[in-house]
Amino acid sequence: MILQALVKYYEMMAAEDKLPKQGYCTGKVSYALELSGEGELCGITTLRLPVEHGKKKGDAAQLLEVPEQESRSVNILPFFLCDNAIYLLGLDTKGNPKRALQCFEASKKLHREILSGVDHPAARAILAFFDRWDPAAAAENRYVKDHLAGLTAGGNLIFQADDQYAQGIPALREAWEAYCAAQEQGVELPCLVTGARQPIAILHGKIRGVKDAQSVGANLVSFNSSAYESYGRDKAQGLNAPVGKYAAFAYVTALNALLANSEHRLIISDTTVVFWAESANPDFQILFNAAMNPKEDNQKMLCAILEKISRGLPPKEGVNPETPFYILGLAPNAARLSVRFFLQDSFGNFLKHIQQHYSDMEIEKAPYEF
């Protein structure tokens, strides 16, 4: 039920363009490489935005929709149109120029495979850039020098051609989507989430944002040892619990989005709790947050919410108390995640339980204290 609920939430939010479509993800982007029509690097634009952490001011990478990026560790794995300076510039940031060159060449090969034959100026500019760029001299480029500290820190870069971000150009998106469709090979089985017969995801994406889990993310669904395998699925990993590639993408995208949004997340001891409604109306999580986190500035609202619920009324206009609501508790477990609890009920019933809790915890005052 967890994956089904997350896939349903993904589809609801994607329909309103609030989550990326299949084949894309939300990436943290720090810089844009400005390219001329001939593929010459003519500038690097900072995309980092000013942020405040308490009294401290700084900047943070901008969140943009980019082509999907798989998990990588020590392997060489280039990403399309959005990657770090090692892959897109061949910039040696780790004291290993040979590997930096290998990463650049892998990126060049991927972009050639996808963009060759695409009749668009941006595609031609990107391919020309890879042909003319010299990774060995990357650190000496005047634009790279201006942003060397940030580039070395590992921020992601995108291409900008003719004042457009490359990942948003329809012709390049079509090329990427055609490439992804061609990769949709593999064992076809009925998906346990959607019921449709489709290629099964062997590896699922990483879940990020769970307290104390690995910084690169952890898996909610994962099989990598014979101790967890069954039904003859030896060394078959994801085939042990067949989830289609679409459903795997959808639930990972939805859960990562929920974890990244403080309005959908609470920390209780070592458990990270996420919650969501079968509705795009943000009032559900706002009201639930207020009920779970009573503060001086939300006491009036909380009292009004609970008073309406006690009378069987909607807590707020447009908020249907019968709307299904979900609460998921996650905790780290090595490279995986443990599910501490998964609760599902109507939104109104959850608020009634919270109201009952406050009622049970109320301390009766002695007559002389009134």
Tab-separated table of C-alpha atoms in Angstrom:
chain	number	residue	atom	x	y	z
A	1	MET	CA	0.000	0.000	0.000
A	2	ILE	CA	2.886	2.392	0.608
A	3	LEU	CA	4.103	2.317	-2.985
A	4	GLN	CA	0.575	2.504	-4.399
A	5	ALA	CA	-0.190	5.575	-2.268
A	6	LEU	CA	3.054	7.270	-3.316
A	7	VAL	CA	2.457	6.522	-7.012
A	8	LYS	CA	-1.058	7.960	-6.739
A	9	TYR	CA	0.352	11.095	-5.097
A	10	TYR	CA	2.989	11.383	-7.832
A	11	GLU	CA	0.377	11.157	-10.596
A	12	MET	CA	-1.804	13.757	-8.915
A	13	MET	CA	1.065	16.231	-8.511
A	14	ALA	CA	2.599	15.539	-11.935
A	15	ALA	CA	-0.772	16.281	-13.543
A	16	GLU	CA	-0.469	19.796	-12.092
A	17	ASP	CA	3.204	20.103	-13.151
A	18	LYS	CA	4.324	20.089	-9.527
A	19	LEU	CA	6.553	17.032	-9.995
A	20	PRO	CA	8.764	16.137	-12.979
A	21	LYS	CA	7.552	13.767	-15.670
A	22	GLN	CA	9.108	10.333	-16.122
A	23	GLY	CA	12.639	10.642	-17.431
A	24	TYR	CA	13.287	13.838	-15.462
A	25	CYS	CA	14.115	14.791	-11.903
A	26	THR	CA	14.607	17.875	-9.780
A	27	GLY	CA	18.312	18.668	-9.693
A	28	LYS	CA	20.399	21.151	-7.734
A	29	VAL	CA	22.048	23.411	-10.320
A	30	SER	CA	24.764	25.937	-9.487
A	31	TYR	CA	26.005	27.218	-12.861
A	32	ALA	CA	25.078	27.542	-16.521
A	33	LEU	CA	27.693	27.186	-19.283
A	34	GLU	CA	26.935	29.855	-21.886
A	35	LEU	CA	27.681	28.568	-25.392
A	36	SER	CA	27.953	30.414	-28.677
A	37	GLY	CA	26.439	28.922	-31.830
A	38	GLU	CA	29.869	27.490	-32.637
A	39	GLY	CA	30.169	25.762	-29.271
A	40	GLU	CA	32.604	28.201	-27.710
A	41	LEU	CA	32.326	28.772	-23.967
A	42	CYS	CA	31.551	32.469	-23.695
A	43	GLY	CA	30.632	32.716	-20.029
A	44	ILE	CA	29.558	30.938	-16.858
A	45	THR	CA	26.443	32.214	-15.102
A	46	THR	CA	25.884	31.660	-11.390
A	47	LEU	CA	22.453	30.166	-10.692
A	48	ARG	CA	22.864	29.946	-6.929
A	49	LEU	CA	20.237	31.847	-4.948
A	50	PRO	CA	20.671	33.809	-1.699
A	51	VAL	CA	19.344	32.018	1.388
A	52	GLU	CA	19.274	32.659	5.111
A	53	HIS	CA	19.969	30.066	7.810
A	54	GLY	CA	18.896	31.807	10.991
A	55	LYS	CA	21.140	34.855	11.241
A	56	LYS	CA	23.586	33.543	8.660
A	57	LYS	CA	23.323	34.454	4.996
A	58	GLY	CA	24.647	32.409	2.121
A	59	ASP	CA	23.597	30.924	-1.175
A	60	ALA	CA	22.268	27.591	-2.400
A	61	ALA	CA	21.914	25.764	-5.684
A	62	GLN	CA	18.751	26.383	-7.662
A	63	LEU	CA	16.273	23.523	-8.087
A	64	LEU	CA	15.509	22.875	-11.758
A	65	GLU	CA	13.940	20.073	-13.742
A	66	VAL	CA	16.719	18.175	-15.508
A	67	PRO	CA	17.049	14.798	-17.258
A	68	GLU	CA	16.888	11.955	-14.772
A	69	GLN	CA	20.110	11.178	-12.936
A	70	GLU	CA	20.807	7.669	-11.690
A	71	SER	CA	22.745	6.927	-8.531
A	72	ARG	CA	26.495	6.622	-9.003
A	73	SER	CA	29.319	5.905	-6.598
A	74	VAL	CA	32.802	5.080	-7.891
A	75	ASN	CA	31.604	4.153	-11.368
A	76	ILE	CA	31.906	6.500	-14.338
A	77	LEU	CA	28.346	7.429	-15.244
A	78	PRO	CA	27.650	10.635	-17.208
A	79	PHE	CA	24.373	12.538	-16.976
A	80	PHE	CA	22.667	14.251	-19.903
A	81	LEU	CA	22.674	18.088	-20.047
A	82	CYS	CA	23.290	18.463	-16.296
A	83	ASP	CA	26.397	17.262	-14.514
A	84	ASN	CA	29.363	18.414	-12.477
A	85	ALA	CA	32.525	20.079	-13.762
A	86	ILE	CA	34.436	16.799	-13.909
A	87	TYR	CA	32.088	15.408	-16.553
A	88	LEU	CA	31.147	18.532	-18.518
A	89	LEU	CA	34.513	20.297	-18.390
A	90	GLY	CA	36.973	17.527	-17.584
A	91	LEU	CA	38.069	19.702	-14.658
A	92	ASP	CA	40.280	17.731	-12.303
A	93	THR	CA	38.822	18.462	-8.875
A	94	LYS	CA	40.153	15.383	-7.061
A	95	GLY	CA	43.800	15.188	-8.070
A	96	ASN	CA	43.162	12.532	-10.707
A	97	PRO	CA	43.479	14.062	-14.198
A	98	LYS	CA	43.282	10.677	-15.915
A	99	ARG	CA	39.893	9.932	-14.396
A	100	ALA	CA	38.658	13.471	-15.097
A	101	LEU	CA	39.499	12.934	-18.780
A	102	GLN	CA	37.675	9.602	-18.767
A	103	CYS	CA	34.587	11.256	-17.259
A	104	PHE	CA	34.659	14.013	-19.886
A	105	GLU	CA	35.003	11.492	-22.719
A	106	ALA	CA	32.094	9.451	-21.315
A	107	SER	CA	29.948	12.587	-21.213
A	108	LYS	CA	30.985	13.490	-24.744
A	109	LYS	CA	30.036	10.019	-25.952
A	110	LEU	CA	26.611	10.154	-24.264
A	111	HIS	CA	25.777	13.574	-25.724
A	112	ARG	CA	26.894	12.460	-29.178
A	113	GLU	CA	24.705	9.368	-28.939
A	114	ILE	CA	21.631	11.394	-28.006
A	115	LEU	CA	22.086	14.633	-29.961
A	116	SER	CA	23.642	13.483	-33.222
A	117	GLY	CA	21.096	14.126	-35.937
A	118	VAL	CA	19.028	16.558	-33.836
A	119	ASP	CA	18.331	19.544	-36.073
A	120	HIS	CA	18.514	22.367	-33.552
A	121	PRO	CA	21.133	25.096	-32.989
A	122	ALA	CA	21.495	24.197	-29.292
A	123	ALA	CA	22.213	20.548	-30.104
A	124	ARG	CA	24.852	21.558	-32.641
A	125	ALA	CA	26.382	24.037	-30.184
A	126	ILE	CA	26.680	21.397	-27.435
A	127	LEU	CA	28.274	18.862	-29.769
A	128	ALA	CA	30.669	21.529	-31.075
A	129	PHE	CA	31.565	22.415	-27.490
A	130	PHE	CA	32.584	18.829	-26.733
A	131	ASP	CA	34.652	18.732	-29.929
A	132	ARG	CA	36.566	21.929	-29.277
A	133	TRP	CA	36.921	21.881	-25.481
A	134	ASP	CA	40.320	20.874	-24.119
A	135	PRO	CA	39.920	19.260	-20.656
A	136	ALA	CA	43.661	19.514	-19.982
A	137	ALA	CA	43.405	23.314	-20.127
A	138	ALA	CA	40.068	23.591	-18.295
A	139	ALA	CA	41.535	25.117	-15.134
A	140	GLU	CA	43.238	27.853	-17.207
A	141	ASN	CA	40.053	29.055	-18.889
A	142	ARG	CA	39.245	32.593	-17.702
A	143	TYR	CA	35.573	31.829	-17.035
A	144	VAL	CA	36.430	28.665	-15.132
A	145	LYS	CA	38.968	30.596	-13.051
A	146	ASP	CA	36.278	33.067	-11.987
A	147	HIS	CA	34.195	30.246	-10.490
A	148	LEU	CA	36.882	27.712	-9.678
A	149	ALA	CA	36.008	27.361	-5.992
A	150	GLY	CA	32.343	26.636	-6.713
A	151	LEU	CA	33.089	24.320	-9.620
A	152	THR	CA	35.606	22.395	-7.545
A	153	ALA	CA	33.030	22.027	-4.764
A	154	GLY	CA	30.984	19.812	-7.069
A	155	GLY	CA	28.034	21.990	-8.064
A	156	ASN	CA	26.034	20.868	-11.089
A	157	LEU	CA	26.201	22.706	-14.410
A	158	ILE	CA	23.768	22.970	-17.299
A	159	PHE	CA	24.137	24.299	-20.841
A	160	GLN	CA	22.711	27.622	-21.952
A	161	ALA	CA	22.443	28.325	-25.665
A	162	ASP	CA	20.761	31.348	-27.220
A	163	ASP	CA	19.480	32.432	-23.761
A	164	GLN	CA	17.725	29.095	-23.233
A	165	TYR	CA	18.540	26.333	-20.797
A	166	ALA	CA	19.218	23.271	-22.925
A	167	GLN	CA	17.121	20.868	-20.832
A	168	GLY	CA	14.015	22.962	-21.510
A	169	ILE	CA	14.308	23.010	-25.317
A	170	PRO	CA	11.583	20.748	-26.853
A	171	ALA	CA	13.828	19.261	-29.559
A	172	LEU	CA	16.423	18.205	-26.991
A	173	ARG	CA	13.771	16.865	-24.638
A	174	GLU	CA	12.347	14.759	-27.470
A	175	ALA	CA	15.806	13.358	-28.178
A	176	TRP	CA	16.253	12.478	-24.504
A	177	GLU	CA	12.826	10.861	-24.240
A	178	ALA	CA	13.479	8.791	-27.371
A	179	TYR	CA	16.778	7.664	-25.873
A	180	CYS	CA	15.067	6.705	-22.595
A	181	ALA	CA	12.379	4.770	-24.444
A	182	ALA	CA	15.061	2.788	-26.263
A	183	GLN	CA	16.584	1.861	-22.891
A	184	GLU	CA	13.301	0.467	-21.588
A	185	GLN	CA	14.453	-3.089	-22.097
A	186	GLY	CA	14.525	-5.935	-19.630
A	187	VAL	CA	12.367	-8.610	-18.103
A	188	GLU	CA	8.649	-7.868	-18.396
A	189	LEU	CA	6.407	-8.958	-15.538
A	190	PRO	CA	3.169	-7.728	-13.980
A	191	CYS	CA	4.058	-4.741	-11.799
A	192	LEU	CA	3.064	-5.254	-8.163
A	193	VAL	CA	2.095	-1.572	-7.910
A	194	THR	CA	0.167	-0.818	-11.101
A	195	GLY	CA	-0.736	-4.337	-12.224
A	196	ALA	CA	0.440	-3.533	-15.758
A	197	ARG	CA	2.873	-5.841	-17.524
A	198	GLN	CA	5.998	-3.775	-18.171
A	199	PRO	CA	9.805	-3.787	-17.882
A	200	ILE	CA	10.785	-4.294	-14.255
A	201	ALA	CA	13.191	-1.972	-12.414
A	202	ILE	CA	16.221	-3.994	-11.332
A	203	LEU	CA	17.527	-1.146	-9.163
A	204	HIS	CA	15.323	1.481	-7.534
A	205	GLY	CA	16.325	5.090	-6.963
A	206	LYS	CA	17.784	6.414	-3.720
A	207	ILE	CA	15.610	8.062	-1.088
A	208	ARG	CA	17.184	11.229	0.321
A	209	GLY	CA	16.311	13.300	3.351
A	210	VAL	CA	15.819	10.648	6.035
A	211	LYS	CA	17.554	11.641	9.271
A	212	ASP	CA	20.880	9.833	9.860
A	213	ALA	CA	20.622	7.848	6.611
A	214	GLN	CA	23.536	7.890	4.182
A	215	SER	CA	24.048	11.294	2.568
A	216	VAL	CA	23.890	9.793	-0.932
A	217	GLY	CA	20.506	8.311	-0.104
A	218	ALA	CA	19.194	4.895	0.907
A	219	ASN	CA	16.897	2.337	-0.685
A	220	LEU	CA	13.344	1.596	0.350
A	221	VAL	CA	13.265	-1.503	-1.902
A	222	SER	CA	16.533	-3.384	-2.381
A	223	PHE	CA	17.837	-6.943	-2.775
A	224	ASN	CA	21.560	-7.561	-3.019
A	225	SER	CA	22.160	-10.807	-1.151
A	226	SER	CA	20.994	-14.389	-1.561
A	227	ALA	CA	19.552	-14.219	1.969
A	228	TYR	CA	16.804	-11.923	0.680
A	229	GLU	CA	16.076	-13.751	-2.570
A	230	SER	CA	13.277	-16.203	-3.232
A	231	TYR	CA	11.381	-18.063	-5.944
A	232	GLY	CA	14.555	-18.790	-7.893
A	233	ARG	CA	15.364	-15.111	-8.428
A	234	ASP	CA	19.057	-15.670	-7.790
A	235	LYS	CA	21.076	-12.484	-8.201
A	236	ALA	CA	17.995	-10.902	-9.772
A	237	GLN	CA	17.700	-7.994	-7.314
A	238	GLY	CA	14.529	-6.063	-8.178
A	239	LEU	CA	12.895	-9.097	-9.798
A	240	ASN	CA	12.306	-10.493	-6.303
A	241	ALA	CA	9.550	-7.921	-5.836
A	242	PRO	CA	8.746	-6.826	-9.405
A	243	VAL	CA	8.013	-3.122	-9.582
A	244	GLY	CA	7.763	-1.580	-13.044
A	245	LYS	CA	10.214	1.106	-14.073
A	246	TYR	CA	7.419	3.682	-14.185
A	247	ALA	CA	6.159	2.864	-10.684
A	248	ALA	CA	9.718	2.829	-9.304
A	249	PHE	CA	10.363	6.262	-10.784
A	250	ALA	CA	7.022	7.587	-9.520
A	251	TYR	CA	7.281	6.466	-5.907
A	252	VAL	CA	10.919	7.558	-5.556
A	253	THR	CA	10.154	10.975	-7.062
A	254	ALA	CA	7.119	11.460	-4.820
A	255	LEU	CA	8.853	10.379	-1.610
A	256	ASN	CA	11.939	12.498	-2.275
A	257	ALA	CA	9.708	15.516	-2.913
A	258	LEU	CA	7.834	14.954	0.348
A	259	LEU	CA	11.053	14.541	2.321
A	260	ALA	CA	12.499	17.709	0.807
A	261	ASN	CA	9.484	19.784	1.903
A	262	SER	CA	9.456	20.763	5.592
A	263	GLU	CA	5.661	21.200	5.432
A	264	HIS	CA	5.349	17.451	4.767
A	265	ARG	CA	7.994	16.271	7.224
A	266	LEU	CA	8.472	15.864	10.968
A	267	ILE	CA	11.357	14.411	12.977
A	268	ILE	CA	10.376	12.321	16.003
A	269	SER	CA	13.469	10.981	17.772
A	270	ASP	CA	15.300	8.893	15.135
A	271	THR	CA	12.242	8.582	12.889
A	272	THR	CA	11.554	10.827	9.923
A	273	VAL	CA	7.814	11.159	9.408
A	274	VAL	CA	6.255	12.247	6.122
A	275	PHE	CA	2.559	12.836	5.546
A	276	TRP	CA	0.360	13.716	2.609
A	277	ALA	CA	-3.243	13.858	1.461
A	278	GLU	CA	-4.850	12.627	-1.740
A	279	SER	CA	-5.204	16.267	-2.704
A	280	ALA	CA	-3.009	19.005	-4.117
A	281	ASN	CA	-4.549	21.486	-1.653
A	282	PRO	CA	-1.682	22.617	0.652
A	283	ASP	CA	-4.125	23.317	3.493
A	284	PHE	CA	-4.083	19.649	4.507
A	285	GLN	CA	-0.422	19.618	5.508
A	286	ILE	CA	-0.669	23.139	6.971
A	287	LEU	CA	-3.510	22.087	9.264
A	288	PHE	CA	-1.866	18.790	10.181
A	289	ASN	CA	1.394	20.565	10.980
A	290	ALA	CA	-0.462	23.007	13.211
A	291	ALA	CA	-2.150	20.138	15.057
A	292	MET	CA	1.126	18.244	15.542
A	293	ASN	CA	3.202	21.314	16.438
A	294	PRO	CA	1.159	23.613	18.679
A	295	LYS	CA	2.928	26.942	19.070
A	296	GLU	CA	2.069	30.315	20.529
A	297	ASP	CA	1.354	31.816	17.117
A	298	ASN	CA	-0.988	29.031	15.955
A	299	GLN	CA	-3.041	28.376	19.110
A	300	LYS	CA	-6.136	30.197	17.853
A	301	MET	CA	-6.084	28.358	14.540
A	302	LEU	CA	-5.537	25.012	16.275
A	303	CYS	CA	-8.404	25.576	18.696
A	304	ALA	CA	-10.676	26.537	15.809
A	305	ILE	CA	-9.669	23.426	13.852
A	306	LEU	CA	-10.296	21.049	16.742
A	307	GLU	CA	-13.541	22.757	17.712
A	308	LYS	CA	-14.908	22.330	14.172
A	309	ILE	CA	-13.792	18.703	14.035
A	310	SER	CA	-15.548	18.005	17.347
A	311	ARG	CA	-18.770	19.341	15.802
A	312	GLY	CA	-18.374	17.229	12.671
A	313	LEU	CA	-17.599	20.230	10.480
A	314	PRO	CA	-14.823	20.623	7.869
A	315	PRO	CA	-11.765	22.181	9.553
A	316	LYS	CA	-11.492	24.743	6.758
A	317	GLU	CA	-13.309	25.647	3.577
A	318	GLY	CA	-12.093	23.418	0.749
A	319	VAL	CA	-10.685	20.794	3.145
A	320	ASN	CA	-12.839	17.670	2.981
A	321	PRO	CA	-12.376	15.652	6.194
A	322	GLU	CA	-13.113	12.444	4.241
A	323	THR	CA	-10.000	12.908	2.066
A	324	PRO	CA	-7.602	9.948	2.455
A	325	PHE	CA	-4.493	10.890	4.431
A	326	TYR	CA	-1.219	8.979	4.883
A	327	ILE	CA	1.554	9.049	7.504
A	328	LEU	CA	4.830	7.184	6.899
A	329	GLY	CA	7.611	6.762	9.463
A	330	LEU	CA	11.116	5.954	8.158
A	331	ALA	CA	14.373	5.233	9.961
A	332	PRO	CA	17.887	4.494	8.634
A	333	ASN	CA	19.172	0.936	8.443
A	334	ALA	CA	22.657	0.836	6.856
A	335	ALA	CA	22.153	1.429	3.119
A	336	ARG	CA	18.408	0.805	3.406
A	337	LEU	CA	15.416	2.333	5.129
A	338	SER	CA	13.247	0.727	7.781
A	339	VAL	CA	9.524	1.408	7.756
A	340	ARG	CA	8.617	2.154	11.372
A	341	PHE	CA	4.930	2.633	10.659
A	342	PHE	CA	2.473	3.402	7.882
A	343	LEU	CA	-0.905	4.833	8.814
A	344	GLN	CA	-3.807	5.570	6.510
A	345	ASP	CA	-7.199	6.988	7.352
A	346	SER	CA	-9.372	9.951	6.518
A	347	PHE	CA	-7.956	13.370	7.327
A	348	GLY	CA	-10.841	14.063	9.692
A	349	ASN	CA	-10.236	10.884	11.688
A	350	PHE	CA	-6.569	11.750	12.179
A	351	LEU	CA	-7.549	15.159	13.529
A	352	LYS	CA	-10.097	13.525	15.831
A	353	HIS	CA	-7.372	11.286	17.252
A	354	ILE	CA	-5.146	14.316	17.840
A	355	GLN	CA	-8.028	16.131	19.501
A	356	GLN	CA	-8.627	13.101	21.747
A	357	HIS	CA	-4.930	13.090	22.670
A	358	TYR	CA	-5.047	16.729	23.781
A	359	SER	CA	-8.244	16.025	25.702
A	360	ASP	CA	-6.657	13.045	27.464
A	361	MET	CA	-3.581	15.108	28.363
A	362	GLU	CA	-5.579	18.025	29.761
A	363	ILE	CA	-4.956	18.663	33.467
A	364	GLU	CA	-8.017	19.393	35.548
A	365	LYS	CA	-7.551	22.453	37.746
A	366	ALA	CA	-8.541	22.617	41.385
A	367	PRO	CA	-11.532	24.890	42.145
A	368	TYR	CA	-9.311	27.541	43.746
A	369	GLU	CA	-7.127	27.753	40.580
A	370	PHE	CA	-9.935	29.138	38.417
